[in-house]
């Protein structure tokens, strides 16, 4: 396993801090805190650089609020200057870890996402079911194959910080870089476990932490058809007994090695013919449907626009992204209804 030393200076290099600033401001150029930071951009970045160089950098307290969209989530938002540091760190260490991630880890990585997860699921379901054919005929009720669909209980709130830091230390041997990582991880209301939802670093660290599960599942359990999207993962197999065994071993691994638990209500084995809930879709063999909560989310944004809470341009941006996502399902009538609802006068 290759380890990396003497990389800390790359984090505070001027070019890297400028790049980190540009990434942190992306999509937020009209925010007051961004405008204020830009008024004295050189001085502010020089101050961050000095704090990193002298190892006096200290993150500001997180700002926490509740977001309902429609699921209720507790979001902890970092100060803008801290978000620049997060990008500066990830610019340097993310490529180091990204090389170790399995191909079918689909979340929070450039060139990946829900689309890749859906495509891989489609490919794997055909492999497991032998193209869905029974005696040369398609019959949805008799399609062979099973799916272990699993979710980790309260994942971001339960990540063990000490275990996470030790995993990072396997690759990063630079003490100053590790100290910066520790400062970011420990800037949370719980100093032993958990990561704040909303941080760039939390998304990145989430993949590092569950990369351990990926390797266990692929190498130790020898699973061929495994896909993970953050803490949501599936395994496809033609044999239900094999999946029961996998689930048992994964539960044991998560408890003993990562201090995590499978969600009891969201982790189960299902026939492929029944349809699988994954990355926002209900995926059947021959078609896909959007999950109700994703439809309600779009309806809520339209309602917010009507109430004057979001602008027309913002709604159009959200709707465009939602349509690009929804087109992978079969909701043509639904999409048309939402467009009519969006444009109809009140």
mmCIF file of C-alpha atoms in Angstrom:
data_model
loop_
_atom_site.group_PDB
_atom_site.id
_atom_site.type_symbol
_atom_site.label_atom_id
_atom_site.label_comp_id
_atom_site.label_asym_id
_atom_site.label_seq_id
_atom_site.Cartn_x
_atom_site.Cartn_y
_atom_site.Cartn_z
ATOM 1 C CA UNK A 1 0.000 0.000 0.000
ATOM 2 C CA UNK A 2 1.518 3.293 -1.098
ATOM 3 C CA UNK A 3 1.620 6.039 1.542
ATOM 4 C CA UNK A 4 2.126 9.761 1.004
ATOM 5 C CA UNK A 5 4.515 11.998 2.962
ATOM 6 C CA UNK A 6 5.443 15.680 2.748
ATOM 7 C CA UNK A 7 2.247 16.837 1.044
ATOM 8 C CA UNK A 8 1.114 19.508 3.515
ATOM 9 C CA UNK A 9 2.816 22.350 1.641
ATOM 10 C CA UNK A 10 0.695 21.525 -1.415
ATOM 11 C CA UNK A 11 -2.446 22.358 0.564
ATOM 12 C CA UNK A 12 -1.391 25.951 1.331
ATOM 13 C CA UNK A 13 0.226 26.687 -2.034
ATOM 14 C CA UNK A 14 -1.214 29.906 -3.453
ATOM 15 C CA UNK A 15 -2.467 28.238 -6.653
ATOM 16 C CA UNK A 16 -4.298 25.600 -4.631
ATOM 17 C CA UNK A 17 -5.949 28.167 -2.347
ATOM 18 C CA UNK A 18 -7.126 30.172 -5.369
ATOM 19 C CA UNK A 19 -8.588 27.022 -6.913
ATOM 20 C CA UNK A 20 -10.226 26.129 -3.592
ATOM 21 C CA UNK A 21 -11.773 29.605 -3.389
ATOM 22 C CA UNK A 22 -13.189 29.304 -6.922
ATOM 23 C CA UNK A 23 -14.751 25.935 -6.055
ATOM 24 C CA UNK A 24 -16.175 27.191 -2.759
ATOM 25 C CA UNK A 25 -17.844 30.228 -4.419
ATOM 26 C CA UNK A 26 -19.297 28.261 -7.338
ATOM 27 C CA UNK A 27 -23.056 28.818 -7.513
ATOM 28 C CA UNK A 28 -22.890 31.246 -4.581
ATOM 29 C CA UNK A 29 -21.424 34.400 -6.143
ATOM 30 C CA UNK A 30 -24.374 36.551 -5.048
ATOM 31 C CA UNK A 31 -24.239 35.483 -1.411
ATOM 32 C CA UNK A 32 -23.334 38.298 0.993
ATOM 33 C CA UNK A 33 -20.584 36.296 2.687
ATOM 34 C CA UNK A 34 -18.917 35.558 -0.668
ATOM 35 C CA UNK A 35 -19.088 39.195 -1.771
ATOM 36 C CA UNK A 36 -17.628 40.291 1.565
ATOM 37 C CA UNK A 37 -14.755 37.776 1.303
ATOM 38 C CA UNK A 38 -14.002 38.892 -2.267
ATOM 39 C CA UNK A 39 -13.746 42.556 -1.264
ATOM 40 C CA UNK A 40 -10.383 41.728 0.334
ATOM 41 C CA UNK A 41 -9.668 38.495 -1.503
ATOM 42 C CA UNK A 42 -5.854 38.644 -1.533
ATOM 43 C CA UNK A 43 -5.619 39.589 2.143
ATOM 44 C CA UNK A 44 -8.157 36.938 3.179
ATOM 45 C CA UNK A 45 -6.421 34.161 1.259
ATOM 46 C CA UNK A 46 -3.045 35.294 2.563
ATOM 47 C CA UNK A 47 -4.418 35.074 6.091
ATOM 48 C CA UNK A 48 -5.631 31.514 5.460
ATOM 49 C CA UNK A 49 -2.267 30.636 3.952
ATOM 50 C CA UNK A 50 -0.438 32.061 6.984
ATOM 51 C CA UNK A 51 -2.656 30.115 9.406
ATOM 52 C CA UNK A 52 -2.013 26.892 7.503
ATOM 53 C CA UNK A 53 1.727 27.493 7.247
ATOM 54 C CA UNK A 54 2.044 28.245 10.959
ATOM 55 C CA UNK A 55 -0.480 25.538 11.889
ATOM 56 C CA UNK A 56 -2.599 28.072 13.773
ATOM 57 C CA UNK A 57 -5.701 27.501 11.639
ATOM 58 C CA UNK A 58 -8.807 26.770 13.684
ATOM 59 C CA UNK A 59 -12.265 26.154 12.166
ATOM 60 C CA UNK A 60 -15.123 28.400 13.214
ATOM 61 C CA UNK A 61 -18.179 26.825 14.929
ATOM 62 C CA UNK A 62 -20.697 25.182 12.626
ATOM 63 C CA UNK A 63 -24.044 26.831 11.957
ATOM 64 C CA UNK A 64 -26.789 24.226 12.342
ATOM 65 C CA UNK A 65 -30.323 24.348 10.944
ATOM 66 C CA UNK A 66 -33.155 21.987 10.049
ATOM 67 C CA UNK A 67 -33.930 21.324 6.376
ATOM 68 C CA UNK A 68 -37.186 19.722 5.219
ATOM 69 C CA UNK A 69 -37.144 18.724 1.531
ATOM 70 C CA UNK A 70 -39.415 16.730 2.291
ATOM 71 C CA UNK A 71 -37.297 14.517 4.594
ATOM 72 C CA UNK A 72 -36.225 16.309 7.777
ATOM 73 C CA UNK A 73 -32.443 16.595 8.086
ATOM 74 C CA UNK A 74 -30.105 18.399 10.456
ATOM 75 C CA UNK A 75 -27.600 20.363 8.359
ATOM 76 C CA UNK A 76 -24.404 21.776 9.839
ATOM 77 C CA UNK A 77 -22.938 24.521 7.682
ATOM 78 C CA UNK A 78 -19.295 25.576 7.819
ATOM 79 C CA UNK A 79 -18.096 29.177 7.619
ATOM 80 C CA UNK A 80 -17.094 30.203 4.085
ATOM 81 C CA UNK A 81 -13.374 30.462 4.945
ATOM 82 C CA UNK A 82 -13.519 26.906 6.323
ATOM 83 C CA UNK A 83 -15.149 25.672 3.119
ATOM 84 C CA UNK A 84 -12.153 27.047 1.222
ATOM 85 C CA UNK A 85 -9.884 24.977 3.485
ATOM 86 C CA UNK A 86 -12.044 21.891 2.857
ATOM 87 C CA UNK A 87 -11.613 22.296 -0.896
ATOM 88 C CA UNK A 88 -7.882 22.956 -0.504
ATOM 89 C CA UNK A 89 -7.482 19.725 1.477
ATOM 90 C CA UNK A 90 -9.631 17.631 -0.869
ATOM 91 C CA UNK A 91 -7.821 18.993 -3.947
ATOM 92 C CA UNK A 92 -4.660 17.320 -2.655
ATOM 93 C CA UNK A 93 -5.751 14.149 -0.861
ATOM 94 C CA UNK A 94 -8.852 13.152 -2.842
ATOM 95 C CA UNK A 95 -6.816 11.881 -5.855
ATOM 96 C CA UNK A 96 -4.768 9.743 -3.457
ATOM 97 C CA UNK A 97 -7.840 7.940 -2.107
ATOM 98 C CA UNK A 98 -9.858 7.963 -5.314
ATOM 99 C CA UNK A 99 -7.389 5.493 -6.818
ATOM 100 C CA UNK A 100 -8.340 3.016 -4.087
ATOM 101 C CA UNK A 101 -12.134 3.271 -4.535
ATOM 102 C CA UNK A 102 -13.902 0.459 -6.346
ATOM 103 C CA UNK A 103 -15.577 1.274 -9.657
ATOM 104 C CA UNK A 104 -19.073 0.653 -8.258
ATOM 105 C CA UNK A 105 -18.757 3.208 -5.479
ATOM 106 C CA UNK A 106 -20.937 5.745 -7.280
ATOM 107 C CA UNK A 107 -21.492 8.775 -5.030
ATOM 108 C CA UNK A 108 -19.598 12.061 -4.656
ATOM 109 C CA UNK A 109 -16.997 11.373 -7.331
ATOM 110 C CA UNK A 110 -16.308 13.150 -10.597
ATOM 111 C CA UNK A 111 -17.900 11.342 -13.538
ATOM 112 C CA UNK A 112 -20.089 9.195 -11.297
ATOM 113 C CA UNK A 113 -23.489 9.548 -9.666
ATOM 114 C CA UNK A 114 -27.003 8.129 -9.744
ATOM 115 C CA UNK A 115 -26.849 7.554 -13.506
ATOM 116 C CA UNK A 116 -23.869 5.212 -13.182
ATOM 117 C CA UNK A 117 -25.565 3.402 -10.298
ATOM 118 C CA UNK A 118 -28.691 2.857 -12.425
ATOM 119 C CA UNK A 119 -26.682 1.651 -15.430
ATOM 120 C CA UNK A 120 -24.708 -0.789 -13.300
ATOM 121 C CA UNK A 121 -27.900 -2.055 -11.684
ATOM 122 C CA UNK A 122 -29.419 -2.659 -15.134
ATOM 123 C CA UNK A 123 -26.318 -4.560 -16.231
ATOM 124 C CA UNK A 124 -26.155 -6.668 -13.064
ATOM 125 C CA UNK A 125 -29.853 -7.568 -13.063
ATOM 126 C CA UNK A 126 -29.500 -8.944 -16.610
ATOM 127 C CA UNK A 127 -26.496 -11.013 -15.558
ATOM 128 C CA UNK A 128 -28.209 -12.458 -12.490
ATOM 129 C CA UNK A 129 -31.528 -13.181 -14.218
ATOM 130 C CA UNK A 130 -29.942 -14.424 -17.464
ATOM 131 C CA UNK A 131 -31.627 -11.564 -19.334
ATOM 132 C CA UNK A 132 -34.969 -12.195 -17.631
ATOM 133 C CA UNK A 133 -35.879 -15.086 -19.874
ATOM 134 C CA UNK A 134 -37.766 -18.163 -18.719
ATOM 135 C CA UNK A 135 -37.768 -20.851 -21.433
ATOM 136 C CA UNK A 136 -37.115 -18.148 -24.009
ATOM 137 C CA UNK A 137 -40.018 -15.939 -22.863
ATOM 138 C CA UNK A 138 -40.159 -12.784 -20.719
ATOM 139 C CA UNK A 139 -42.376 -13.113 -17.655
ATOM 140 C CA UNK A 140 -41.988 -10.391 -15.048
ATOM 141 C CA UNK A 141 -43.524 -12.542 -12.296
ATOM 142 C CA UNK A 142 -41.027 -15.343 -12.867
ATOM 143 C CA UNK A 143 -37.806 -13.340 -13.353
ATOM 144 C CA UNK A 144 -35.054 -15.096 -11.451
ATOM 145 C CA UNK A 145 -32.700 -13.397 -9.046
ATOM 146 C CA UNK A 146 -32.679 -11.656 -5.691
ATOM 147 C CA UNK A 147 -31.402 -8.370 -4.312
ATOM 148 C CA UNK A 148 -30.038 -7.525 -0.893
ATOM 149 C CA UNK A 149 -30.958 -3.857 -0.485
ATOM 150 C CA UNK A 150 -29.291 -2.381 2.600
ATOM 151 C CA UNK A 151 -28.952 0.927 4.375
ATOM 152 C CA UNK A 152 -26.722 1.878 7.305
ATOM 153 C CA UNK A 153 -28.552 3.228 10.345
ATOM 154 C CA UNK A 154 -27.878 6.947 11.020
ATOM 155 C CA UNK A 155 -24.663 6.720 9.029
ATOM 156 C CA UNK A 156 -23.286 10.274 9.230
ATOM 157 C CA UNK A 157 -24.176 10.545 12.922
ATOM 158 C CA UNK A 158 -22.540 7.209 13.796
ATOM 159 C CA UNK A 159 -19.173 7.338 11.979
ATOM 160 C CA UNK A 160 -16.479 6.632 14.583
ATOM 161 C CA UNK A 161 -14.006 9.511 14.326
ATOM 162 C CA UNK A 162 -11.033 7.566 15.713
ATOM 163 C CA UNK A 163 -11.548 4.725 13.225
ATOM 164 C CA UNK A 164 -11.909 7.231 10.364
ATOM 165 C CA UNK A 165 -8.673 9.011 11.294
ATOM 166 C CA UNK A 166 -6.817 5.689 11.516
ATOM 167 C CA UNK A 167 -8.071 4.690 8.059
ATOM 168 C CA UNK A 168 -6.819 8.007 6.637
ATOM 169 C CA UNK A 169 -3.453 7.508 8.373
ATOM 170 C CA UNK A 170 -2.904 4.318 6.380
ATOM 171 C CA UNK A 171 -2.431 6.448 3.269
ATOM 172 C CA UNK A 172 -1.377 9.827 4.626
ATOM 173 C CA UNK A 173 1.878 9.788 6.617
ATOM 174 C CA UNK A 174 2.258 13.560 6.756
ATOM 175 C CA UNK A 175 1.681 14.614 10.400
ATOM 176 C CA UNK A 176 0.685 18.177 9.541
ATOM 177 C CA UNK A 177 -1.913 17.008 7.023
ATOM 178 C CA UNK A 178 -3.323 14.557 9.561
ATOM 179 C CA UNK A 179 -3.545 17.347 12.143
ATOM 180 C CA UNK A 180 -5.574 19.424 9.687
ATOM 181 C CA UNK A 181 -7.840 16.432 9.012
ATOM 182 C CA UNK A 182 -8.343 15.972 12.762
ATOM 183 C CA UNK A 183 -9.242 19.652 13.245
ATOM 184 C CA UNK A 184 -11.913 19.378 10.549
ATOM 185 C CA UNK A 185 -13.322 16.065 11.846
ATOM 186 C CA UNK A 186 -13.381 17.224 15.471
ATOM 187 C CA UNK A 187 -15.180 20.489 14.601
ATOM 188 C CA UNK A 188 -18.497 18.838 15.480
ATOM 189 C CA UNK A 189 -20.738 18.868 18.540
ATOM 190 C CA UNK A 190 -19.817 15.230 19.274
ATOM 191 C CA UNK A 191 -16.045 14.729 19.565
ATOM 192 C CA UNK A 192 -16.179 10.923 19.383
ATOM 193 C CA UNK A 193 -18.514 10.095 16.520
ATOM 194 C CA UNK A 194 -20.406 11.680 13.659
ATOM 195 C CA UNK A 195 -19.776 14.064 10.774
ATOM 196 C CA UNK A 196 -21.794 17.152 9.827
ATOM 197 C CA UNK A 197 -24.218 16.805 6.933
ATOM 198 C CA UNK A 198 -23.460 19.574 4.453
ATOM 199 C CA UNK A 199 -19.655 19.565 4.524
ATOM 200 C CA UNK A 200 -17.657 18.704 1.393
ATOM 201 C CA UNK A 201 -15.184 16.835 3.607
ATOM 202 C CA UNK A 202 -17.987 14.769 5.166
ATOM 203 C CA UNK A 203 -19.020 13.488 1.724
ATOM 204 C CA UNK A 204 -15.419 12.638 0.929
ATOM 205 C CA UNK A 205 -14.704 11.006 4.300
ATOM 206 C CA UNK A 206 -17.933 9.010 3.949
ATOM 207 C CA UNK A 207 -16.482 7.265 0.900
ATOM 208 C CA UNK A 208 -13.152 6.638 2.635
ATOM 209 C CA UNK A 209 -14.906 5.076 5.651
ATOM 210 C CA UNK A 210 -17.140 2.736 3.644
ATOM 211 C CA UNK A 211 -14.353 1.867 1.227
ATOM 212 C CA UNK A 212 -13.483 -0.639 3.956
ATOM 213 C CA UNK A 213 -16.913 -2.237 3.479
ATOM 214 C CA UNK A 214 -16.459 -2.221 -0.310
ATOM 215 C CA UNK A 215 -13.227 -4.204 -0.076
ATOM 216 C CA UNK A 216 -14.648 -6.619 2.471
ATOM 217 C CA UNK A 217 -17.683 -7.270 0.284
ATOM 218 C CA UNK A 218 -15.761 -7.595 -2.975
ATOM 219 C CA UNK A 219 -12.619 -9.412 -1.764
ATOM 220 C CA UNK A 220 -13.675 -11.385 1.317
ATOM 221 C CA UNK A 221 -17.245 -12.241 0.336
ATOM 222 C CA UNK A 222 -16.370 -12.434 -3.395
ATOM 223 C CA UNK A 223 -19.529 -10.637 -4.480
ATOM 224 C CA UNK A 224 -19.673 -9.838 -8.196
ATOM 225 C CA UNK A 225 -22.745 -7.643 -8.332
ATOM 226 C CA UNK A 226 -22.357 -4.981 -5.640
ATOM 227 C CA UNK A 227 -23.108 -1.234 -5.902
ATOM 228 C CA UNK A 228 -22.836 1.429 -3.210
ATOM 229 C CA UNK A 229 -24.206 4.981 -3.210
ATOM 230 C CA UNK A 230 -23.084 6.687 0.037
ATOM 231 C CA UNK A 231 -24.544 4.405 2.768
ATOM 232 C CA UNK A 232 -27.103 2.785 0.493
ATOM 233 C CA UNK A 233 -25.897 -0.432 -1.158
ATOM 234 C CA UNK A 234 -27.188 -3.459 -3.020
ATOM 235 C CA UNK A 235 -25.955 -6.959 -3.853
ATOM 236 C CA UNK A 236 -27.579 -9.017 -6.590
ATOM 237 C CA UNK A 237 -27.388 -12.804 -6.739
ATOM 238 C CA UNK A 238 -29.307 -15.713 -8.228
ATOM 239 C CA UNK A 239 -29.295 -17.517 -4.863
ATOM 240 C CA UNK A 240 -31.241 -16.136 -1.898
ATOM 241 C CA UNK A 241 -29.332 -18.278 0.602
ATOM 242 C CA UNK A 242 -26.086 -16.682 -0.561
ATOM 243 C CA UNK A 243 -27.493 -13.211 0.097
ATOM 244 C CA UNK A 244 -28.686 -14.241 3.568
ATOM 245 C CA UNK A 245 -25.116 -15.293 4.329
ATOM 246 C CA UNK A 246 -23.713 -12.030 2.893
ATOM 247 C CA UNK A 247 -26.079 -9.968 5.005
ATOM 248 C CA UNK A 248 -25.019 -11.809 8.146
ATOM 249 C CA UNK A 249 -21.298 -11.329 7.418
ATOM 250 C CA UNK A 250 -21.734 -7.660 6.490
ATOM 251 C CA UNK A 251 -23.679 -6.981 9.685
ATOM 252 C CA UNK A 252 -20.858 -8.566 11.691
ATOM 253 C CA UNK A 253 -18.152 -6.625 9.806
ATOM 254 C CA UNK A 254 -19.913 -3.284 10.230
ATOM 255 C CA UNK A 255 -20.341 -3.841 13.965
ATOM 256 C CA UNK A 256 -16.834 -5.146 14.699
ATOM 257 C CA UNK A 257 -14.732 -3.020 12.331
ATOM 258 C CA UNK A 258 -16.655 0.213 11.741
ATOM 259 C CA UNK A 259 -19.019 0.513 14.740
ATOM 260 C CA UNK A 260 -22.023 0.730 12.433
ATOM 261 C CA UNK A 261 -25.350 -1.081 12.122
ATOM 262 C CA UNK A 262 -27.542 -2.096 9.231
ATOM 263 C CA UNK A 263 -30.880 -0.308 9.319
ATOM 264 C CA UNK A 264 -33.369 -3.017 10.461
ATOM 265 C CA UNK A 265 -36.312 -1.612 8.460
ATOM 266 C CA UNK A 266 -34.360 -0.701 5.327
ATOM 267 C CA UNK A 267 -32.167 -3.791 4.902
ATOM 268 C CA UNK A 268 -33.887 -6.768 3.325
ATOM 269 C CA UNK A 269 -33.716 -9.351 0.547
ATOM 270 C CA UNK A 270 -36.243 -9.048 -2.276
ATOM 271 C CA UNK A 271 -37.020 -10.820 -5.533
ATOM 272 C CA UNK A 272 -35.924 -8.785 -8.549
ATOM 273 C CA UNK A 273 -39.416 -9.175 -9.974
ATOM 274 C CA UNK A 274 -40.883 -7.206 -7.040
ATOM 275 C CA UNK A 275 -38.918 -4.061 -7.832
ATOM 276 C CA UNK A 276 -36.047 -2.499 -5.855
ATOM 277 C CA UNK A 277 -35.880 0.959 -4.234
ATOM 278 C CA UNK A 278 -32.512 2.422 -5.174
ATOM 279 C CA UNK A 279 -31.095 5.956 -5.759
ATOM 280 C CA UNK A 280 -34.546 7.534 -5.813
ATOM 281 C CA UNK A 281 -36.236 5.045 -8.151
ATOM 282 C CA UNK A 282 -38.387 1.964 -7.808
ATOM 283 C CA UNK A 283 -36.576 -0.252 -10.312
ATOM 284 C CA UNK A 284 -38.501 -3.103 -11.935
ATOM 285 C CA UNK A 285 -36.997 -5.358 -14.561
ATOM 286 C CA UNK A 286 -38.468 -3.617 -17.610
ATOM 287 C CA UNK A 287 -39.145 -0.126 -16.280
ATOM 288 C CA UNK A 288 -38.408 2.369 -13.485
ATOM 289 C CA UNK A 289 -40.635 4.656 -11.460
ATOM 290 C CA UNK A 290 -39.682 7.712 -9.442
ATOM 291 C CA UNK A 291 -40.176 7.346 -5.709
ATOM 292 C CA UNK A 292 -43.009 9.428 -4.292
ATOM 293 C CA UNK A 293 -40.744 11.535 -2.078
ATOM 294 C CA UNK A 294 -38.809 12.773 -5.147
ATOM 295 C CA UNK A 295 -42.062 13.797 -6.818
ATOM 296 C CA UNK A 296 -43.203 15.569 -3.641
ATOM 297 C CA UNK A 297 -39.847 17.356 -3.450
ATOM 298 C CA UNK A 298 -40.342 18.873 -6.903
ATOM 299 C CA UNK A 299 -43.954 19.772 -6.101
ATOM 300 C CA UNK A 300 -42.756 21.511 -2.929
ATOM 301 C CA UNK A 301 -40.263 23.637 -4.915
ATOM 302 C CA UNK A 302 -43.051 24.718 -7.279
ATOM 303 C CA UNK A 303 -45.189 25.606 -4.250
ATOM 304 C CA UNK A 304 -42.315 27.654 -2.781
ATOM 305 C CA UNK A 305 -42.040 29.584 -6.058
ATOM 306 C CA UNK A 306 -45.755 30.381 -5.993
ATOM 307 C CA UNK A 307 -45.356 31.667 -2.433
ATOM 308 C CA UNK A 308 -42.455 33.891 -3.487
ATOM 309 C CA UNK A 309 -39.843 31.946 -1.510
ATOM 310 C CA UNK A 310 -37.691 31.107 -4.549
ATOM 311 C CA UNK A 311 -37.207 32.990 -7.822
ATOM 312 C CA UNK A 312 -38.346 31.953 -11.302
ATOM 313 C CA UNK A 313 -34.738 31.433 -12.431
ATOM 314 C CA UNK A 314 -33.994 29.269 -9.389
ATOM 315 C CA UNK A 315 -37.100 27.176 -9.998
ATOM 316 C CA UNK A 316 -36.152 26.712 -13.663
ATOM 317 C CA UNK A 317 -32.673 25.588 -12.608
ATOM 318 C CA UNK A 318 -34.124 23.078 -10.112
ATOM 319 C CA UNK A 319 -36.731 21.844 -12.612
ATOM 320 C CA UNK A 320 -34.117 21.375 -15.330
ATOM 321 C CA UNK A 321 -31.975 19.247 -13.021
ATOM 322 C CA UNK A 322 -34.980 17.270 -11.815
ATOM 323 C CA UNK A 323 -36.126 16.575 -15.398
ATOM 324 C CA UNK A 324 -32.654 15.330 -16.362
ATOM 325 C CA UNK A 325 -32.820 12.983 -13.373
ATOM 326 C CA UNK A 326 -36.433 11.892 -13.883
ATOM 327 C CA UNK A 327 -36.006 11.005 -17.559
ATOM 328 C CA UNK A 328 -34.301 7.762 -16.542
ATOM 329 C CA UNK A 329 -37.627 6.553 -15.192
ATOM 330 C CA UNK A 330 -40.915 6.197 -17.060
ATOM 331 C CA UNK A 331 -42.820 9.246 -15.767
ATOM 332 C CA UNK A 332 -43.717 10.956 -19.036
ATOM 333 C CA UNK A 333 -47.262 11.741 -17.957
ATOM 334 C CA UNK A 334 -46.001 12.881 -14.562
ATOM 335 C CA UNK A 335 -43.428 15.230 -16.092
ATOM 336 C CA UNK A 336 -46.066 16.800 -18.327
ATOM 337 C CA UNK A 337 -48.399 17.259 -15.341
ATOM 338 C CA UNK A 338 -45.651 18.971 -13.342
ATOM 339 C CA UNK A 339 -44.856 21.299 -16.257
ATOM 340 C CA UNK A 340 -48.560 22.212 -16.513
ATOM 341 C CA UNK A 341 -48.748 22.751 -12.735
ATOM 342 C CA UNK A 342 -45.535 24.826 -12.830
ATOM 343 C CA UNK A 343 -46.768 27.123 -15.597
ATOM 344 C CA UNK A 344 -50.500 27.323 -14.842
ATOM 345 C CA UNK A 345 -51.796 30.652 -13.401
ATOM 346 C CA UNK A 346 -53.114 30.787 -9.843
#
